[in-house]
PDB file of C-alpha atoms in Angstrom:
ATOM      1  CA  MET A   1      52.231  24.893  32.351  1.00 63.00           C
ATOM      2  CA  THR A   2      50.075  27.429  33.957  1.00 71.00           C
ATOM      3  CA  PHE A   3      50.623  31.245  33.345  1.00 80.00           C
ATOM      4  CA  ILE A   4      49.805  34.019  35.601  1.00 90.00           C
ATOM      5  CA  LYS A   5      47.798  36.652  33.877  1.00 91.00           C
ATOM      6  CA  SER A   6      48.736  39.508  35.921  1.00 93.00           C
ATOM      7  CA  VAL A   7      52.392  38.967  35.661  1.00 95.00           C
ATOM      8  CA  GLU A   8      51.984  38.475  31.856  1.00 94.00           C
ATOM      9  CA  LYS A   9      50.133  41.804  31.759  1.00 95.00           C
ATOM     10  CA  ALA A  10      52.709  43.430  33.847  1.00 96.00           C
ATOM     11  CA  VAL A  11      55.645  42.467  31.319  1.00 96.00           C
ATOM     12  CA  ASP A  12      53.367  43.671  28.356  1.00 96.00           C
ATOM     13  CA  ILE A  13      53.232  47.140  30.244  1.00 96.00           C
ATOM     14  CA  LEU A  14      56.933  47.327  30.805  1.00 96.00           C
ATOM     15  CA  SER A  15      57.812  45.952  27.351  1.00 94.00           C
ATOM     16  CA  CYS A  16      56.247  49.388  26.036  1.00 95.00           C
ATOM     17  CA  PHE A  17      59.163  51.068  27.243  1.00 93.00           C
ATOM     18  CA  THR A  18      61.911  51.379  24.586  1.00 86.00           C
ATOM     19  CA  ILE A  19      64.712  53.760  23.591  1.00 77.00           C
ATOM     20  CA  GLU A  20      62.269  55.066  21.196  1.00 80.00           C
ATOM     21  CA  THR A  21      59.309  55.350  23.725  1.00 89.00           C
ATOM     22  CA  PRO A  22      61.097  56.002  27.158  1.00 91.00           C
ATOM     23  CA  VAL A  23      58.213  57.991  28.609  1.00 93.00           C
ATOM     24  CA  LEU A  24      54.494  56.971  28.181  1.00 95.00           C
ATOM     25  CA  THR A  25      51.026  57.963  29.629  1.00 94.00           C
ATOM     26  CA  VAL A  26      48.517  55.549  30.878  1.00 95.00           C
ATOM     27  CA  GLY A  27      46.476  56.179  27.758  1.00 94.00           C
ATOM     28  CA  GLU A  28      49.430  55.409  25.373  1.00 95.00           C
ATOM     29  CA  ILE A  29      49.966  52.176  27.332  1.00 96.00           C
ATOM     30  CA  THR A  30      46.610  51.292  27.033  1.00 96.00           C
ATOM     31  CA  ARG A  31      46.545  51.655  23.313  1.00 96.00           C
ATOM     32  CA  MET A  32      49.914  49.644  22.943  1.00 96.00           C
ATOM     33  CA  THR A  33      48.958  46.664  25.156  1.00 96.00           C
ATOM     34  CA  GLY A  34      45.301  46.510  24.330  1.00 96.00           C
ATOM     35  CA  LEU A  35      44.624  46.194  28.040  1.00 96.00           C
ATOM     36  CA  ASN A  36      41.556  47.804  29.942  1.00 95.00           C
ATOM     37  CA  GLN A  37      42.670  51.467  31.240  1.00 95.00           C
ATOM     38  CA  SER A  38      41.830  50.556  34.594  1.00 94.00           C
ATOM     39  CA  THR A  39      43.893  47.321  34.668  1.00 96.00           C
ATOM     40  CA  VAL A  40      46.793  49.460  33.318  1.00 95.00           C
ATOM     41  CA  SER A  41      46.738  51.962  36.279  1.00 94.00           C
ATOM     42  CA  ARG A  42      46.404  49.381  38.818  1.00 95.00           C
ATOM     43  CA  LEU A  43      49.139  47.395  37.243  1.00 96.00           C
ATOM     44  CA  LEU A  44      51.418  50.695  36.988  1.00 95.00           C
ATOM     45  CA  ALA A  45      50.507  51.711  40.700  1.00 94.00           C
ATOM     46  CA  THR A  46      51.854  48.250  41.755  1.00 96.00           C
ATOM     47  CA  LEU A  47      55.029  48.469  39.535  1.00 96.00           C
ATOM     48  CA  ALA A  48      55.765  52.062  40.911  1.00 94.00           C
ATOM     49  CA  LEU A  49      55.407  50.651  44.586  1.00 94.00           C
ATOM     50  CA  LYS A  50      58.345  48.151  43.719  1.00 94.00           C
ATOM     51  CA  LYS A  51      60.379  50.963  41.808  1.00 93.00           C
ATOM     52  CA  CYS A  52      59.953  49.191  38.470  1.00 95.00           C
ATOM     53  CA  VAL A  53      58.395  52.385  36.989  1.00 95.00           C
ATOM     54  CA  GLU A  54      57.883  55.836  38.293  1.00 94.00           C
ATOM     55  CA  GLN A  55      55.993  58.982  37.574  1.00 91.00           C
ATOM     56  CA  THR A  56      57.479  61.796  35.589  1.00 88.00           C
ATOM     57  CA  GLY A  57      56.091  65.084  34.741  1.00 73.00           C
ATOM     58  CA  PRO A  58      52.563  66.681  35.409  1.00 68.00           C
ATOM     59  CA  ALA A  59      50.681  64.848  32.863  1.00 69.00           C
ATOM     60  CA  GLY A  60      50.751  61.457  34.584  1.00 79.00           C
ATOM     61  CA  GLN A  61      53.566  60.141  32.332  1.00 93.00           C
ATOM     62  CA  TYR A  62      55.503  56.853  33.495  1.00 95.00           C
ATOM     63  CA  CYS A  63      59.265  55.788  32.668  1.00 94.00           C
ATOM     64  CA  LEU A  64      61.087  52.756  33.812  1.00 94.00           C
ATOM     65  CA  GLY A  65      62.136  52.948  37.511  1.00 92.00           C
ATOM     66  CA  VAL A  66      65.571  52.585  39.359  1.00 89.00           C
ATOM     67  CA  LYS A  67      64.877  48.904  39.881  1.00 89.00           C
ATOM     68  CA  PHE A  68      65.887  48.098  36.129  1.00 86.00           C
ATOM     69  CA  TYR A  69      69.169  49.817  36.797  1.00 80.00           C
ATOM     70  CA  GLN A  70      69.984  47.623  39.524  1.00 77.00           C
ATOM     71  CA  TRP A  71      68.800  44.454  37.799  1.00 82.00           C
ATOM     72  CA  GLY A  72      70.978  45.757  34.757  1.00 74.00           C
ATOM     73  CA  SER A  73      73.994  46.090  36.918  1.00 66.00           C
ATOM     74  CA  VAL A  74      73.673  42.579  37.927  1.00 68.00           C
ATOM     75  CA  LEU A  75      73.181  41.337  34.377  1.00 65.00           C
ATOM     76  CA  ARG A  76      76.211  43.193  33.204  1.00 63.00           C
ATOM     77  CA  GLN A  77      78.413  41.527  35.840  1.00 56.00           C
ATOM     78  CA  LYS A  78      77.296  38.000  34.434  1.00 54.00           C
ATOM     79  CA  VAL A  79      77.225  38.690  30.686  1.00 59.00           C
ATOM     80  CA  ASN A  80      80.506  38.949  28.686  1.00 82.00           C
ATOM     81  CA  VAL A  81      80.326  41.356  25.828  1.00 88.00           C
ATOM     82  CA  ALA A  82      81.765  38.738  23.570  1.00 89.00           C
ATOM     83  CA  ASP A  83      79.103  36.488  24.501  1.00 88.00           C
ATOM     84  CA  LEU A  84      76.484  39.092  23.569  1.00 90.00           C
ATOM     85  CA  ALA A  85      78.359  39.898  20.388  1.00 94.00           C
ATOM     86  CA  ARG A  86      78.909  36.474  18.999  1.00 94.00           C
ATOM     87  CA  PRO A  87      75.666  35.896  17.367  1.00 95.00           C
ATOM     88  CA  VAL A  88      75.666  39.418  15.675  1.00 95.00           C
ATOM     89  CA  MET A  89      79.187  38.653  14.443  1.00 96.00           C
ATOM     90  CA  GLU A  90      78.203  35.534  12.987  1.00 96.00           C
ATOM     91  CA  ARG A  91      75.467  36.959  11.056  1.00 96.00           C
ATOM     92  CA  LEU A  92      77.831  39.867   9.976  1.00 95.00           C
ATOM     93  CA  ARG A  93      80.181  37.349   8.715  1.00 95.00           C
ATOM     94  CA  ASP A  94      77.649  35.705   6.606  1.00 94.00           C
ATOM     95  CA  VAL A  95      76.737  38.797   5.073  1.00 93.00           C
ATOM     96  CA  CYS A  96      80.286  40.185   4.240  1.00 93.00           C
ATOM     97  CA  GLY A  97      82.074  36.806   4.055  1.00 90.00           C
ATOM     98  CA  GLU A  98      85.085  38.026   5.661  1.00 92.00           C
ATOM     99  CA  GLU A  99      86.797  37.685   9.189  1.00 94.00           C
ATOM    100  CA  VAL A 100      84.670  39.433  11.895  1.00 96.00           C
ATOM    101  CA  SER A 101      86.650  40.380  14.945  1.00 95.00           C
ATOM    102  CA  LEU A 102      86.141  42.117  18.436  1.00 95.00           C
ATOM    103  CA  TYR A 103      88.733  44.360  20.294  1.00 94.00           C
ATOM    104  CA  ALA A 104      89.062  45.887  23.687  1.00 92.00           C
ATOM    105  CA  LEU A 105      91.564  48.155  25.338  1.00 89.00           C
ATOM    106  CA  SER A 106      94.368  46.094  27.486  1.00 85.00           C
ATOM    107  CA  GLU A 107      96.989  47.989  29.263  1.00 80.00           C
ATOM    108  CA  GLY A 108      97.910  50.480  26.427  1.00 86.00           C
ATOM    109  CA  ASN A 109      97.141  48.207  23.695  1.00 89.00           C
ATOM    110  CA  ARG A 110      94.148  46.214  22.228  1.00 91.00           C
ATOM    111  CA  ILE A 111      93.295  42.639  22.637  1.00 89.00           C
ATOM    112  CA  CYS A 112      91.165  40.320  20.555  1.00 90.00           C
ATOM    113  CA  LEU A 113      87.988  39.318  22.537  1.00 90.00           C
ATOM    114  CA  GLU A 114      86.221  37.186  19.744  1.00 91.00           C
ATOM    115  CA  ALA A 115      86.736  36.263  16.039  1.00 92.00           C
ATOM    116  CA  VAL A 116      84.515  34.643  13.661  1.00 93.00           C
ATOM    117  CA  LYS A 117      86.417  33.077  10.785  1.00 91.00           C
ATOM    118  CA  SER A 118      85.995  34.203   7.149  1.00 87.00           C
ATOM    119  CA  ARG A 119      84.177  32.037   4.532  1.00 82.00           C
ATOM    120  CA  HIS A 120      87.110  32.438   2.112  1.00 79.00           C
ATOM    121  CA  GLY A 121      90.001  30.133   1.834  1.00 70.00           C
ATOM    122  CA  LEU A 122      92.633  32.830   1.539  1.00 68.00           C
ATOM    123  CA  ALA A 123      91.706  35.057   4.500  1.00 63.00           C
ATOM    124  CA  LYS A 124      93.217  37.046   7.269  1.00 69.00           C
ATOM    125  CA  VAL A 125      93.041  35.139  10.543  1.00 70.00           C
ATOM    126  CA  THR A 126      93.243  36.586  14.061  1.00 79.00           C
ATOM    127  CA  VAL A 127      93.737  34.659  17.298  1.00 81.00           C
ATOM    128  CA  VAL A 128      91.480  35.503  20.210  1.00 85.00           C
ATOM    129  CA  GLY A 129      93.771  36.919  23.035  1.00 83.00           C
ATOM    130  CA  LYS A 130      96.219  38.269  20.648  1.00 84.00           C
ATOM    131  CA  ILE A 131      97.755  41.734  21.832  1.00 87.00           C
ATOM    132  CA  LEU A 132      97.997  44.161  19.210  1.00 90.00           C
ATOM    133  CA  PRO A 133      98.830  48.117  18.947  1.00 91.00           C
ATOM    134  CA  LEU A 134      96.401  50.818  19.208  1.00 92.00           C
ATOM    135  CA  HIS A 135      98.084  53.202  16.754  1.00 93.00           C
ATOM    136  CA  CYS A 136      97.706  51.188  13.712  1.00 92.00           C
ATOM    137  CA  GLY A 137      94.701  49.465  12.103  1.00 93.00           C
ATOM    138  CA  ALA A 138      91.228  50.647  12.288  1.00 95.00           C
ATOM    139  CA  ALA A 139      90.335  48.406  15.254  1.00 96.00           C
ATOM    140  CA  GLY A 140      93.023  50.214  17.287  1.00 96.00           C
ATOM    141  CA  LYS A 141      92.180  53.563  16.272  1.00 96.00           C
ATOM    142  CA  VAL A 142      88.544  53.417  16.753  1.00 97.00           C
ATOM    143  CA  LEU A 143      89.192  52.222  20.549  1.00 96.00           C
ATOM    144  CA  LEU A 144      91.692  55.423  20.710  1.00 95.00           C
ATOM    145  CA  ALA A 145      89.279  57.967  19.171  1.00 96.00           C
ATOM    146  CA  TYR A 146      86.598  57.526  21.698  1.00 95.00           C
ATOM    147  CA  LEU A 147      88.671  57.504  24.729  1.00 94.00           C
ATOM    148  CA  PRO A 148      88.662  60.708  26.883  1.00 93.00           C
ATOM    149  CA  ASP A 149      91.249  63.131  25.772  1.00 91.00           C
ATOM    150  CA  LYS A 150      93.454  62.740  28.942  1.00 91.00           C
ATOM    151  CA  GLU A 151      93.458  59.025  28.640  1.00 90.00           C
ATOM    152  CA  ARG A 152      94.341  58.956  24.991  1.00 92.00           C
ATOM    153  CA  LYS A 153      97.006  61.540  25.146  1.00 90.00           C
ATOM    154  CA  LYS A 154      98.592  59.338  28.002  1.00 88.00           C
ATOM    155  CA  ILE A 155      98.614  56.204  25.729  1.00 86.00           C
ATOM    156  CA  LEU A 156      99.909  58.255  22.730  1.00 86.00           C
ATOM    157  CA  ASN A 157     102.875  59.739  24.616  1.00 85.00           C
ATOM    158  CA  TRP A 158     103.569  56.479  26.704  1.00 82.00           C
ATOM    159  CA  LYS A 159     106.264  55.370  24.137  1.00 82.00           C
ATOM    160  CA  PRO A 160     107.247  56.131  20.318  1.00 89.00           C
ATOM    161  CA  LEU A 161     104.620  54.773  17.707  1.00 90.00           C
ATOM    162  CA  GLU A 162     106.210  51.839  16.080  1.00 92.00           C
ATOM    163  CA  LYS A 163     106.164  51.795  12.331  1.00 94.00           C
ATOM    164  CA  PHE A 164     104.996  48.438  10.875  1.00 93.00           C
ATOM    165  CA  THR A 165     104.318  49.297   7.239  1.00 93.00           C
ATOM    166  CA  PRO A 166     104.846  52.276   5.052  1.00 94.00           C
ATOM    167  CA  SER A 167     101.205  53.194   5.798  1.00 92.00           C
ATOM    168  CA  THR A 168     101.322  53.181   9.724  1.00 91.00           C
ATOM    169  CA  ILE A 169     101.051  56.950  11.242  1.00 93.00           C
ATOM    170  CA  THR A 170     103.636  57.535  13.592  1.00 91.00           C
ATOM    171  CA  ASP A 171     103.459  61.264  14.300  1.00 92.00           C
ATOM    172  CA  PRO A 172     100.857  61.729  16.936  1.00 91.00           C
ATOM    173  CA  VAL A 173      99.757  65.115  15.516  1.00 91.00           C
ATOM    174  CA  PHE A 174      98.920  63.588  12.317  1.00 94.00           C
ATOM    175  CA  LEU A 175      97.129  60.495  14.232  1.00 93.00           C
ATOM    176  CA  GLU A 176      95.394  63.145  16.219  1.00 94.00           C
ATOM    177  CA  ALA A 177      93.765  64.445  13.106  1.00 95.00           C
ATOM    178  CA  ASP A 178      92.892  60.898  11.669  1.00 95.00           C
ATOM    179  CA  LEU A 179      91.072  60.129  15.171  1.00 96.00           C
ATOM    180  CA  GLU A 180      89.103  63.391  14.879  1.00 95.00           C
ATOM    181  CA  ARG A 181      87.978  62.130  11.354  1.00 95.00           C
ATOM    182  CA  ILE A 182      87.216  58.789  12.730  1.00 96.00           C
ATOM    183  CA  ARG A 183      84.896  60.414  15.492  1.00 95.00           C
ATOM    184  CA  GLY A 184      83.320  62.621  12.922  1.00 95.00           C
ATOM    185  CA  ASP A 185      82.475  59.704  10.518  1.00 95.00           C
ATOM    186  CA  GLY A 186      81.566  57.267  13.267  1.00 95.00           C
ATOM    187  CA  TYR A 187      83.608  54.519  11.792  1.00 97.00           C
ATOM    188  CA  ALA A 188      87.182  53.848  10.368  1.00 96.00           C
ATOM    189  CA  VAL A 189      88.864  52.200   7.296  1.00 95.00           C
ATOM    190  CA  SER A 190      92.432  51.193   7.183  1.00 94.00           C
ATOM    191  CA  VAL A 191      94.405  49.827   4.398  1.00 93.00           C
ATOM    192  CA  GLY A 192      97.787  48.054   5.065  1.00 91.00           C
ATOM    193  CA  GLU A 193      98.526  49.971   8.151  1.00 91.00           C
ATOM    194  CA  ARG A 194      99.661  47.059  10.446  1.00 92.00           C
ATOM    195  CA  GLU A 195      99.858  44.483   7.740  1.00 90.00           C
ATOM    196  CA  GLU A 196     100.479  45.041   4.111  1.00 91.00           C
ATOM    197  CA  GLY A 197      97.949  43.650   1.836  1.00 90.00           C
ATOM    198  CA  ALA A 198      95.234  43.783   4.452  1.00 92.00           C
ATOM    199  CA  TYR A 199      92.363  46.070   5.120  1.00 93.00           C
ATOM    200  CA  SER A 200      89.721  46.565   7.950  1.00 95.00           C
ATOM    201  CA  VAL A 201      86.382  48.388   8.493  1.00 97.00           C
ATOM    202  CA  VAL A 202      85.465  49.184  12.057  1.00 97.00           C
ATOM    203  CA  ALA A 203      82.848  50.624  14.156  1.00 97.00           C
ATOM    204  CA  PRO A 204      82.682  51.341  17.897  1.00 96.00           C
ATOM    205  CA  VAL A 205      80.599  49.516  20.381  1.00 95.00           C
ATOM    206  CA  MET A 206      79.051  51.789  23.301  1.00 93.00           C
ATOM    207  CA  ASP A 207      77.914  50.993  26.916  1.00 88.00           C
ATOM    208  CA  GLU A 208      74.834  52.560  28.635  1.00 83.00           C
ATOM    209  CA  LYS A 209      77.108  55.496  29.617  1.00 84.00           C
ATOM    210  CA  GLY A 210      78.192  56.177  26.140  1.00 88.00           C
ATOM    211  CA  LYS A 211      81.611  55.007  26.644  1.00 90.00           C
ATOM    212  CA  ILE A 212      83.584  52.641  24.248  1.00 93.00           C
ATOM    213  CA  VAL A 213      83.783  48.875  25.348  1.00 92.00           C
ATOM    214  CA  ALA A 214      84.872  47.396  22.163  1.00 94.00           C
ATOM    215  CA  SER A 215      85.673  48.058  18.482  1.00 96.00           C
ATOM    216  CA  LEU A 216      84.095  45.600  15.876  1.00 97.00           C
ATOM    217  CA  SER A 217      85.970  44.712  12.663  1.00 96.00           C
ATOM    218  CA  ILE A 218      85.382  43.325   9.094  1.00 96.00           C
ATOM    219  CA  SER A 219      88.896  42.416   7.958  1.00 94.00           C
ATOM    220  CA  GLY A 220      90.238  40.756   4.649  1.00 92.00           C
ATOM    221  CA  PRO A 221      92.764  40.950   1.656  1.00 92.00           C
ATOM    222  CA  ILE A 222      92.836  44.221  -0.178  1.00 90.00           C
ATOM    223  CA  PHE A 223      92.162  42.377  -3.580  1.00 90.00           C
ATOM    224  CA  ARG A 224      88.729  41.709  -2.498  1.00 88.00           C
ATOM    225  CA  LEU A 225      87.893  45.283  -1.385  1.00 87.00           C
ATOM    226  CA  SER A 226      86.201  46.992  -4.343  1.00 90.00           C
ATOM    227  CA  GLU A 227      84.571  50.473  -3.722  1.00 92.00           C
ATOM    228  CA  GLU A 228      81.268  48.612  -3.840  1.00 92.00           C
ATOM    229  CA  GLN A 229      82.315  46.060  -1.154  1.00 91.00           C
ATOM    230  CA  LYS A 230      83.855  48.960   1.022  1.00 93.00           C
ATOM    231  CA  ALA A 231      80.539  50.855   1.083  1.00 94.00           C
ATOM    232  CA  ALA A 232      78.616  47.597   1.790  1.00 95.00           C
ATOM    233  CA  ASN A 233      81.002  46.725   4.574  1.00 94.00           C
ATOM    234  CA  ILE A 234      80.496  50.215   6.158  1.00 96.00           C
ATOM    235  CA  GLN A 235      76.992  49.880   6.116  1.00 96.00           C
ATOM    236  CA  ALA A 236      77.041  46.144   7.471  1.00 96.00           C
ATOM    237  CA  ILE A 237      79.546  47.069  10.374  1.00 97.00           C
ATOM    238  CA  LEU A 238      77.506  50.105  11.450  1.00 96.00           C
ATOM    239  CA  LYS A 239      73.996  47.916  11.682  1.00 96.00           C
ATOM    240  CA  ALA A 240      75.975  45.160  13.618  1.00 96.00           C
ATOM    241  CA  ALA A 241      77.778  47.823  15.997  1.00 96.00           C
ATOM    242  CA  ARG A 242      74.422  49.222  16.888  1.00 95.00           C
ATOM    243  CA  GLU A 243      72.921  45.918  17.361  1.00 94.00           C
ATOM    244  CA  ILE A 244      75.828  44.863  20.061  1.00 94.00           C
ATOM    245  CA  THR A 245      75.490  48.602  21.422  1.00 93.00           C
ATOM    246  CA  ALA A 246      71.543  48.136  22.049  1.00 91.00           C
ATOM    247  CA  LEU A 247      72.256  44.801  23.648  1.00 89.00           C
ATOM    248  CA  LEU A 248      74.586  46.485  26.153  1.00 86.00           C
ATOM    249  CA  GLY A 249      71.849  48.976  26.777  1.00 83.00           C
ATOM    250  CA  GLY A 250      73.774  51.748  24.873  1.00 81.00           C
ATOM    251  CA  ALA A 251      72.790  54.300  22.446  1.00 70.00           C
ATOM    252  CA  ASP A 252      74.162  54.606  19.001  1.00 63.00           C
ATOM    253  CA  GLY A 253      74.444  58.458  18.950  1.00 53.00           C
ATOM    254  CA  LYS A 254      78.183  58.369  18.183  1.00 57.00           C
ATOM    255  CA  LEU A 255      77.996  55.780  15.348  1.00 60.00           C
ATOM    256  CA  GLY A 256      78.079  56.971  11.862  1.00 55.00           C
ATOM    257  CA  LYS A 257      75.010  57.016   9.514  1.00 51.00           C
ATOM    258  CA  ASP A 258      74.671  54.138   7.194  1.00 47.00           C
TER     259      ASP A 258
END
């Protein structure tokens, strides 16, 4: 197979731009790639001409250009969030052993987009495509918590909140307080809110605009949830949610600290 060196070098330069290093000078790119500075300058000039990078600031710094936004829009139309999330979800299931599922908003409710089965014989099982309420269970409450205020209030006032178990919150005032706590923590834990004897640990998945697109959940029977396991699941769910958020081009500023 024949490789075109100049293309390889251009990709090496573009790969230097990350969430941690969004703006770079020619000198910084030269050090990071090991390329000759004159080569870096020529390639940057060509990439700028094609709007793949652009100059910013008085110090000759560069950042990615508008072309990547256009390409990203094309990719987002093609790639389904569940397809992106599936490998991360499988790794998460291998770590925690419990069912891992992904939910999204659906006409005032939530829908299961994807689920990876638990490794345990006795386990919670969620059917992909199942419609569930938003107000009970951590997966629904995380979706609610990160909605814009107007949209959230519209959903909460749409109809009376149904009580599924003694632990279900049906008072909108109390629910709003719970949602505020979830936003502060960056994750949610629920025990027996929709199903008695079941728990879930959930974190939000964000897009490039910081909007919630899904909630990622670990769920299982309460008898396997020790305090140590709960702490481990919180760390694991936050790490996995950050991974999926990054795959979608988002930032994890709204996720809790593990």
